Every structure is written in C-alpha cells, then in structure tokens.
mmCIF file of C-alpha atoms and ligand atoms in Angstrom:
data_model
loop_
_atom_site.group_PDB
_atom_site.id
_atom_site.type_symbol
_atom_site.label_atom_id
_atom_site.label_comp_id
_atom_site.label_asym_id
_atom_site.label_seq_id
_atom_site.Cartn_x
_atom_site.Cartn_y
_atom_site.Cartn_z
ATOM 1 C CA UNK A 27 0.000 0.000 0.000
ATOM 2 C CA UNK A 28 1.477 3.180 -1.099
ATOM 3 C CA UNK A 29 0.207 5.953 1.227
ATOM 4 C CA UNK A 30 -0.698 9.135 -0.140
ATOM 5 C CA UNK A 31 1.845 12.066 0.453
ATOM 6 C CA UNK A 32 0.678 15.774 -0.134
ATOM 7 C CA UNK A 33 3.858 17.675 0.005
ATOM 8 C CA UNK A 34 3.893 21.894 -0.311
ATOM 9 C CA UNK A 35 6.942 23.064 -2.042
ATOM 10 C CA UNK A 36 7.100 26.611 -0.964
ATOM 11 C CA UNK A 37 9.777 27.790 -3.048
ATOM 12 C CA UNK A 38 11.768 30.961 -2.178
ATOM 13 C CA UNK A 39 8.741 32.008 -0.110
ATOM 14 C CA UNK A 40 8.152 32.784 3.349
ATOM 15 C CA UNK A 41 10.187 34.097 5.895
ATOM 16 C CA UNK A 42 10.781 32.471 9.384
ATOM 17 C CA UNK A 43 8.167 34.350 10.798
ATOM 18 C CA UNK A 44 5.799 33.712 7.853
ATOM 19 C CA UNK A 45 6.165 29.805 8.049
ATOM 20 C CA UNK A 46 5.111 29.654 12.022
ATOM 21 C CA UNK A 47 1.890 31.930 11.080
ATOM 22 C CA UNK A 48 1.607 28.985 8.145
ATOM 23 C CA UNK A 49 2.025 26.148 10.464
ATOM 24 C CA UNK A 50 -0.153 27.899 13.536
ATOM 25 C CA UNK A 51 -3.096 28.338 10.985
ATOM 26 C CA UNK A 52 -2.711 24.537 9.477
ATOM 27 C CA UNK A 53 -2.183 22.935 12.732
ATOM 28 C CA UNK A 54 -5.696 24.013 13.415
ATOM 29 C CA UNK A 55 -7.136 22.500 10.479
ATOM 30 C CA UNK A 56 -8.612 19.090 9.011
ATOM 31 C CA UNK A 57 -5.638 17.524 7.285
ATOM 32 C CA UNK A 58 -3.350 18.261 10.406
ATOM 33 C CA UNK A 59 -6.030 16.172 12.128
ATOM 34 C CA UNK A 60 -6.407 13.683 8.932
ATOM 35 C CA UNK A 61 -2.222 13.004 9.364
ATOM 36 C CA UNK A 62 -2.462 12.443 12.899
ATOM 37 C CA UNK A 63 -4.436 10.034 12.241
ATOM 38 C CA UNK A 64 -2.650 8.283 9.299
ATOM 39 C CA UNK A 65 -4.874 8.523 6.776
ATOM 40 C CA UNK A 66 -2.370 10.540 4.680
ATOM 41 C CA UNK A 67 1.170 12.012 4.946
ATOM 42 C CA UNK A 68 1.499 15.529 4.837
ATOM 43 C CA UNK A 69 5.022 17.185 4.274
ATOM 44 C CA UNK A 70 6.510 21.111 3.991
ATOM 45 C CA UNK A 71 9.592 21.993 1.540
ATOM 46 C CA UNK A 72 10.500 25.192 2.971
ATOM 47 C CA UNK A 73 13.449 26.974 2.153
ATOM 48 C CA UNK A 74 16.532 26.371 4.179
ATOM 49 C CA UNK A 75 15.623 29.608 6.656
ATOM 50 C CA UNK A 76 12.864 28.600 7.406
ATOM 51 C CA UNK A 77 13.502 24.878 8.385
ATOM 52 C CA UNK A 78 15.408 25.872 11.768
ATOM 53 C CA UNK A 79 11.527 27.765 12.866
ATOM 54 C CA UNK A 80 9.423 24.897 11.794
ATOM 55 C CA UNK A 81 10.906 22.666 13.216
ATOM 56 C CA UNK A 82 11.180 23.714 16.828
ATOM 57 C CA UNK A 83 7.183 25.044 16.567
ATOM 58 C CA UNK A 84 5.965 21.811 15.091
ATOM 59 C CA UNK A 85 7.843 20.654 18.480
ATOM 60 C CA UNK A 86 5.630 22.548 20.295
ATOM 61 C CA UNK A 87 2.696 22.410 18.496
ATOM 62 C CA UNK A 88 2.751 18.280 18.764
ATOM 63 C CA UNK A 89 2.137 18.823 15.202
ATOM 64 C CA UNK A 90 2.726 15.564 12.642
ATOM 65 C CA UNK A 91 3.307 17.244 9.559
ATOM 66 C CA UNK A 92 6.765 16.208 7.909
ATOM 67 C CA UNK A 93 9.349 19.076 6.993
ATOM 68 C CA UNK A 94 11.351 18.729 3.436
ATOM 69 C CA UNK A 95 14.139 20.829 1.833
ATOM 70 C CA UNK A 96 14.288 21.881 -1.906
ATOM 71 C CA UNK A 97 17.825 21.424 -2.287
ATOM 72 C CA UNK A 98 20.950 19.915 -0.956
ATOM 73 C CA UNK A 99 24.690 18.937 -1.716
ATOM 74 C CA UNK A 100 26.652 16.329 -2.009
ATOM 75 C CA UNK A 101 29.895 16.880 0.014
ATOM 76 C CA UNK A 102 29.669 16.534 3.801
ATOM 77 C CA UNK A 103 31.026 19.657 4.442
ATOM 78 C CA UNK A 104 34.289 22.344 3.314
ATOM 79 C CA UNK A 105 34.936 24.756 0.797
ATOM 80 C CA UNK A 106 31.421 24.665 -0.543
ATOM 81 C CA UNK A 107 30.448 28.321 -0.148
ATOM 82 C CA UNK A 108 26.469 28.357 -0.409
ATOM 83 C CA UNK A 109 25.732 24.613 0.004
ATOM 84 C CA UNK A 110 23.745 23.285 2.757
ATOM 85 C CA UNK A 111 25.376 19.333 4.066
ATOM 86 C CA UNK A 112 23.025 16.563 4.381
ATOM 87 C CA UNK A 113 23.894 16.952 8.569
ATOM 88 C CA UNK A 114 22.377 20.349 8.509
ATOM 89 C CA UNK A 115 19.152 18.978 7.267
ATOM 90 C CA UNK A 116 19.031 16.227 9.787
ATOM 91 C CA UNK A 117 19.635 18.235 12.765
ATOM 92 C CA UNK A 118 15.976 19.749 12.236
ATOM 93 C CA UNK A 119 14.564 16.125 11.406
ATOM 94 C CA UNK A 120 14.115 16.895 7.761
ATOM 95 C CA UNK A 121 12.591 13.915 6.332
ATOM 96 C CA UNK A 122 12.254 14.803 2.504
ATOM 97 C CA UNK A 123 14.422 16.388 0.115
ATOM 98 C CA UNK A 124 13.382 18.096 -3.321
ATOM 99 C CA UNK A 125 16.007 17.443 -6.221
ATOM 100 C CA UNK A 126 16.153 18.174 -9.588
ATOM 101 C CA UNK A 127 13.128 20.590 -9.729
ATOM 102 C CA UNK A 128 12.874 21.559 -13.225
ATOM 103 C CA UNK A 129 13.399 25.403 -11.883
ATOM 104 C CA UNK A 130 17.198 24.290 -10.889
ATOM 105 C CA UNK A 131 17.469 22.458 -13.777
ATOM 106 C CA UNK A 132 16.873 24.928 -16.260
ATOM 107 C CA UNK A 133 17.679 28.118 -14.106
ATOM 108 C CA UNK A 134 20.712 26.590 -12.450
ATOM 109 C CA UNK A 135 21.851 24.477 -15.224
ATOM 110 C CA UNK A 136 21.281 21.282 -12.489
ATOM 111 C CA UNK A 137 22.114 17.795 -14.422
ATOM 112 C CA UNK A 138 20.691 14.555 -14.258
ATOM 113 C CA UNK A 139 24.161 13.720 -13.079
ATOM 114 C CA UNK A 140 24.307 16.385 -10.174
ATOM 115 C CA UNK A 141 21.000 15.167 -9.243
ATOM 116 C CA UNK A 142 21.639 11.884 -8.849
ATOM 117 C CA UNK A 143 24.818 12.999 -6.394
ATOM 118 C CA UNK A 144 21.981 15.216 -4.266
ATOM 119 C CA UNK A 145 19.772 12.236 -3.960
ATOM 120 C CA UNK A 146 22.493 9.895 -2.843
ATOM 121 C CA UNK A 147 23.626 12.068 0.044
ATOM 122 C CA UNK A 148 20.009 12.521 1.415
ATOM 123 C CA UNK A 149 19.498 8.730 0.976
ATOM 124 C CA UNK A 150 22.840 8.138 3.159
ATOM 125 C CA UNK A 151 21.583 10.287 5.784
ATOM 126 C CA UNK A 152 18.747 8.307 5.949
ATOM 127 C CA UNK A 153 16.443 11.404 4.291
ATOM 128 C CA UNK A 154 14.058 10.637 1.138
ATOM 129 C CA UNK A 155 14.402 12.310 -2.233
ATOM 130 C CA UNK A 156 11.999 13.476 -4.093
ATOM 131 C CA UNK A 157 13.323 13.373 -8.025
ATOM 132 C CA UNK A 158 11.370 15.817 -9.584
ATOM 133 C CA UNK A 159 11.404 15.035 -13.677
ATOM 134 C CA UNK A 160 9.133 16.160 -16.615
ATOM 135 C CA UNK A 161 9.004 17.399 -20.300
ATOM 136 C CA UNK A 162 8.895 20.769 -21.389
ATOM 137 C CA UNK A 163 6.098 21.229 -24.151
ATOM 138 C CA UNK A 164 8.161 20.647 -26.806
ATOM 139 C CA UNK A 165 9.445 17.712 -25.762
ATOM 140 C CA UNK A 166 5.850 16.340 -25.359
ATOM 141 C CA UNK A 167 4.690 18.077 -28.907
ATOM 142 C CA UNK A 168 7.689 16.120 -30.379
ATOM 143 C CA UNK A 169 5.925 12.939 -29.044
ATOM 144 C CA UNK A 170 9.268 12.286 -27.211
ATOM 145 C CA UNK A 171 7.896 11.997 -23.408
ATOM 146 C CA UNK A 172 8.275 8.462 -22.924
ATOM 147 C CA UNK A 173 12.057 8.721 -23.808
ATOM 148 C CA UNK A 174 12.513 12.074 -22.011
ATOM 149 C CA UNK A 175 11.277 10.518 -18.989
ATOM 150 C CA UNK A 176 13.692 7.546 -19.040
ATOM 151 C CA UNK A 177 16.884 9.274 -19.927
ATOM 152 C CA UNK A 178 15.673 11.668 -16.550
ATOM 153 C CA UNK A 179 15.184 9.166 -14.609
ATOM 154 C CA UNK A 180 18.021 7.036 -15.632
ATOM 155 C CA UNK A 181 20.537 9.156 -15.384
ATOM 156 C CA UNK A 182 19.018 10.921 -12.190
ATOM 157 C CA UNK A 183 18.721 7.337 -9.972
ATOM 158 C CA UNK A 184 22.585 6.502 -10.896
ATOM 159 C CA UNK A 185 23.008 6.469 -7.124
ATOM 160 C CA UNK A 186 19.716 4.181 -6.069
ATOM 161 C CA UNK A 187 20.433 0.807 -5.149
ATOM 162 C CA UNK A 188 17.058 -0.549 -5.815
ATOM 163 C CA UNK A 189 16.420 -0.411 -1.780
ATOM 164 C CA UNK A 190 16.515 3.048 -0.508
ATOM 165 C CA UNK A 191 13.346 4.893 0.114
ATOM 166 C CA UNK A 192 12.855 7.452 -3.076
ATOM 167 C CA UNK A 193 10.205 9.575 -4.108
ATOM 168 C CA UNK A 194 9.371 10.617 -7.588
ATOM 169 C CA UNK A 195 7.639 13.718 -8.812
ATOM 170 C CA UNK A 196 6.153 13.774 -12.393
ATOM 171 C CA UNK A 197 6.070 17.619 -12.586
ATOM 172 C CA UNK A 198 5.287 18.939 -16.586
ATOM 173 C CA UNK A 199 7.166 21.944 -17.438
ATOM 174 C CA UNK A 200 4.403 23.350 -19.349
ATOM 175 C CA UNK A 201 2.417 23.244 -16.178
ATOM 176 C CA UNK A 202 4.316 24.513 -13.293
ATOM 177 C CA UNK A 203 2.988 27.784 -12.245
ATOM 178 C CA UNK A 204 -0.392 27.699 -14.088
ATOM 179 C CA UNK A 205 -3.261 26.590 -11.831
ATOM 180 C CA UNK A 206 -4.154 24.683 -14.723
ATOM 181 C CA UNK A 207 -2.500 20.791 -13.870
ATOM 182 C CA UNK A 208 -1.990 18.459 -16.852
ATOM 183 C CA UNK A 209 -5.528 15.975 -17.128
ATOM 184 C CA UNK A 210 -6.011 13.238 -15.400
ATOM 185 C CA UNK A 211 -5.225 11.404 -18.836
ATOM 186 C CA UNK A 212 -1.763 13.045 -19.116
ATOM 187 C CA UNK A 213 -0.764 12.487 -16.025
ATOM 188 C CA UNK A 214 -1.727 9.211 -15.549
ATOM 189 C CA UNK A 215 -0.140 8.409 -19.081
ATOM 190 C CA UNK A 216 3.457 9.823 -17.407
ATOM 191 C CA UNK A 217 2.937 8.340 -13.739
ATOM 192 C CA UNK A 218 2.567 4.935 -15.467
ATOM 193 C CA UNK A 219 5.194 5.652 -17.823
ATOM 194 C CA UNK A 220 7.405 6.512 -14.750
ATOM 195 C CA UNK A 221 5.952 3.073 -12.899
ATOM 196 C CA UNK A 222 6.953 0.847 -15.922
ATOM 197 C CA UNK A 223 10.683 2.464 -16.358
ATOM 198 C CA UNK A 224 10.866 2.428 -12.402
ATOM 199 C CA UNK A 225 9.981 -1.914 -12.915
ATOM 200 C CA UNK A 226 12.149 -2.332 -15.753
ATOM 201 C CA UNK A 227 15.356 -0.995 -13.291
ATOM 202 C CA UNK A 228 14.125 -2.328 -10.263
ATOM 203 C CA UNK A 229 11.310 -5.085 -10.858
ATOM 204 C CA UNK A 230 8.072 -5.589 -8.204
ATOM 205 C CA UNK A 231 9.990 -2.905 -6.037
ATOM 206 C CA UNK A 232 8.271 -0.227 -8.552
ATOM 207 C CA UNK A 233 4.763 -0.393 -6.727
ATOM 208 C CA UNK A 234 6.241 0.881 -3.650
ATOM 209 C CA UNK A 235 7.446 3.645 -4.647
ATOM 210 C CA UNK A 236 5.116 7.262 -4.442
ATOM 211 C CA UNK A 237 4.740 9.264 -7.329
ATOM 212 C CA UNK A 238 3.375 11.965 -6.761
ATOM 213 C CA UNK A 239 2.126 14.494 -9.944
ATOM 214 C CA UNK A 240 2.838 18.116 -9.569
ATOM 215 C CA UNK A 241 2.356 21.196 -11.665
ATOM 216 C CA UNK A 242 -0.674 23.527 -11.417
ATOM 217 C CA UNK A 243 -2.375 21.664 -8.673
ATOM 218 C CA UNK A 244 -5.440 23.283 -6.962
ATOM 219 C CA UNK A 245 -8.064 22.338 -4.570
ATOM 220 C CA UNK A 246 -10.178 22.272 -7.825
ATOM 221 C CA UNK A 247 -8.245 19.912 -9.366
ATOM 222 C CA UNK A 248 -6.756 17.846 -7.040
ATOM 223 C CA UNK A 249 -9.391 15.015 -7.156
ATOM 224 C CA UNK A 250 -9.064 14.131 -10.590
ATOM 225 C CA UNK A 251 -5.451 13.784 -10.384
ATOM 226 C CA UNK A 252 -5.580 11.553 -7.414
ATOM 227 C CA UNK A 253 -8.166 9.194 -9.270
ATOM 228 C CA UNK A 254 -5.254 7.985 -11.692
ATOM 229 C CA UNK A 255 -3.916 4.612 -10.769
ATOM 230 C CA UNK A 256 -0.475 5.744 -10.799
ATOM 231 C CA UNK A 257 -0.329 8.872 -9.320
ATOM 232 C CA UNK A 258 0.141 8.566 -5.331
ATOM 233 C CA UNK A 259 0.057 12.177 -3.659
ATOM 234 C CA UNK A 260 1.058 15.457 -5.318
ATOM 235 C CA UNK A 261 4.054 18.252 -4.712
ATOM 236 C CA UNK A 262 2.347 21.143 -4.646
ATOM 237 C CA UNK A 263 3.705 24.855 -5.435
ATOM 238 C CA UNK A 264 1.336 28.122 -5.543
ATOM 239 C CA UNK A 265 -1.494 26.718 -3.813
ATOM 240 C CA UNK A 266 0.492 25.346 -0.734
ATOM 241 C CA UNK A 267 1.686 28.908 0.123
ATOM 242 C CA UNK A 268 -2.007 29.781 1.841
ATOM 243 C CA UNK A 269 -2.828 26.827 4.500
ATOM 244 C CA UNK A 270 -6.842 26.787 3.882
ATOM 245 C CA UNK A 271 -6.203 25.584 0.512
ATOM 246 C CA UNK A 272 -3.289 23.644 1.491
ATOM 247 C CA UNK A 273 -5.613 22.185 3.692
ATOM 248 C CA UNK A 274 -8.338 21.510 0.882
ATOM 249 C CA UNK A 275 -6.042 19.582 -0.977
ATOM 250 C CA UNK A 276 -4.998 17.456 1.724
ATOM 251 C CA UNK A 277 -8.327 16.649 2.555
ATOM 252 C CA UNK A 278 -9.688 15.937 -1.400
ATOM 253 C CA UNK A 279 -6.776 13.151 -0.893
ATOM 254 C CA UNK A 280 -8.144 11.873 2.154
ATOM 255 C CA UNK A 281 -12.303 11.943 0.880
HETATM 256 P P1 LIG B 12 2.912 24.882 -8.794
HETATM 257 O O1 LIG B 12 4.401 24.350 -8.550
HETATM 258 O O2 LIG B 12 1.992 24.050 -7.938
HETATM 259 O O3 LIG B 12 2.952 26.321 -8.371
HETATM 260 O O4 LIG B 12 2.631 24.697 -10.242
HETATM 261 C C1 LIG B 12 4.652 22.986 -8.358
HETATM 262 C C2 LIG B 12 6.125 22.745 -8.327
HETATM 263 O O5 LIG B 12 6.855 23.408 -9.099
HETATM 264 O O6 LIG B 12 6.612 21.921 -7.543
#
C-alpha cells in the first residue's frame, strides 16, 4: 500500500516568521487532524531559513506534519560556499528532500548527473528524495515523453540501489505555475510511464514507490489527479503557500 503524500513546495517564499503563522493556521485544520491520524502524509519543503523555525514550533505544536528541503549537496562539508550538508538537514529532522526541480534544472543548469549525487547524500543520511522530472512542451509536442522521462530518470537514480526509500515527482514543465495541472489522462499516461521504467530498473519494487504528480495543482483539481492509478500524492507549489487551501487539498486526498 502506497500511502498518499501531499507535500507543499514553498519555493523561495516565506520568511521564518511567515512559516510559524503557516504552520499555527494549518495545525488548526482538518488535514493536520487527517495526518495524525494516518490517513495521509502531509510534508513542507520550505526553504533552508525557514527549516530551523518549523521545526522547533511543530515541536511545540505536537504537530505531525513532515518538513522537506528543496535542495541539498553532495559533500559533507568544506569549501562549498552556499551549500547546505546533508547533517544540517538532519539536525531539524528533515525527512524529505526536493532534487532536480525543473526550476534548478533549467535556471541553475542542475544535471541529471548532479542530481543523482543530491539524492544519494540525502538517501545516506537516511532522508528521502523526491526526483522531480518532466518534459517541457516541446518535448511532449515532439511525441518524445516516454524517452525524455527515461533518460531523466536514468541518469538521475545513478546512485539508487534498488532499496533506498525514493520519491518521484512527475512535474510537466508546461504546467508549473499555471493553476491549470496536466488531465487526469496526461498524467496518468506519465505516472505509469514513470511506474513501468521504475519496474524495468528495479522489478516488483516499482509499486512501492510514491509518485506523486505536480504542476498547477489546486483544490479544484486535485481530485481528478488523485483518481489515476499511478499517481500517489502530489508536490504542490502556488497553492500550498495559503494553508486553507493547502488544507483543501490534503483533505480531497483523504475523501
Ligand atoms: P505549482 O508548482 O503548484 O505552483 O505549479 C509545483 C512545483 O513546481 O513543484
């Protein structure tokens, strides 16, 4: 049974102060209370200043929900001017790490390759990646997604060793951003795309892992994403930045 994970991926929003507002207002709420009770798992990707104040109120709150980065490196620590060590994450009890959003990847010129190294030094420290891959539109115009998704994925689980705990996020390009979320025939199409190259590398393992479908998700469209046999949760951007829709989302997932 794969359980569903809603995770927000906050981007480079919200302050310190900002997140604890975020956290006191969704603490009070359904899907805090729908967590708690294991019907789904519910995770924040806030940036790196933030994590420090999350996690100490979530300490005092009593509050379930899991805490993520977006980004990581490699290296344990040195001249790295910038980078943020896999032991910094786990001294707040970051669970999740985002790698290989398509916004590094095209804005930061992030490979498959360097992707692959992020995801292997979460997975050491015992944290759980979440491989974010996806087409741009012209990739999926050129009726190339298939093969786009492969050489992603490939090349971006060079670390995995069939065992470790990963997560993958099937987030279109074209979507990201838009409120408007790829149909639940597209998405389902690339989630089981993703499920068959995950059980060509790595056998029955594949329907254990989560993939979750992100890009334009809204408490509108949620549910029809969620329907899709292959699609297990959803990393959620724009609409995870105010809790009561946050919170809307979590709780289509749970309905
Ligand atoms: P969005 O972002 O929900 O704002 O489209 C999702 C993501 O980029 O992870």
């Amino acid at each position: 049974m794969r359980k569903t994970l809603l995770a927000a991926n906050w981007k480079m929003n919200k302050t310190a102060a900002e997140a604890i507002s975020w956290l006191n207002d969704f603490y009070g709420m359904a899907a805090e209370k729908a967590a708690e009770k294991d019907l789904v798992e519910v995770a924040v990707c806030a940036p790196f200043t933030a994590l420090y104040a999350l996690y100490q109120e979530r300490q005092r709150l009593g509050a379930v929900m899991g805490l993520g980065a977006q980004n990581i490196f490699w290296q344990e620590k040195g001249a790295f001017t910038g980078e943020i060590s896999a032991a910094m994450l786990q001294e707040f009890q970051t669970k999740y790490v985002i790698c290989g959003h398509s916004e590094r990847r095209v804005l930061l010129q992030e490979s498959s390759e360097m992707v692959s190294r992020k995801c292997g030094a979460a997975v050491n420290a015992g944290m759980t990646p979440i491989i974010c891959v996806g087409e741009s539109i012209s990739v999926r115009r050129g009726g190339l997604l298939r093969q786009w998704l492969e050489a992603q994925l490939y090349e971006s689980l060079s670390f995995w060793d069939n065992q470790q705990e990963i997560v993958v996020a099937y987030e279109p390009v074209w979507a990201i951003g838009t409120k408007q979320a790829a149909t639940t025939a597209d998405a389902q199409e690339a989630c089981g795309y993703i499920r068959q190259i995950l059980r060509e590398r790595a056998g029955d393992i594949a329907d254990d892992i989560r993939i979750l479908y992100g890009g334009g998700v809204t408490p509108e469209n949620i549910s029809g994403l969620l329907i899709c046999d292959d699609v297990d949760g959803a990393l959620v951007g724009g609409s995870s930045l105010d809790a009561a829709a946050f919170d809307k989302i979590v709780m289509a997932a749970v309905e």
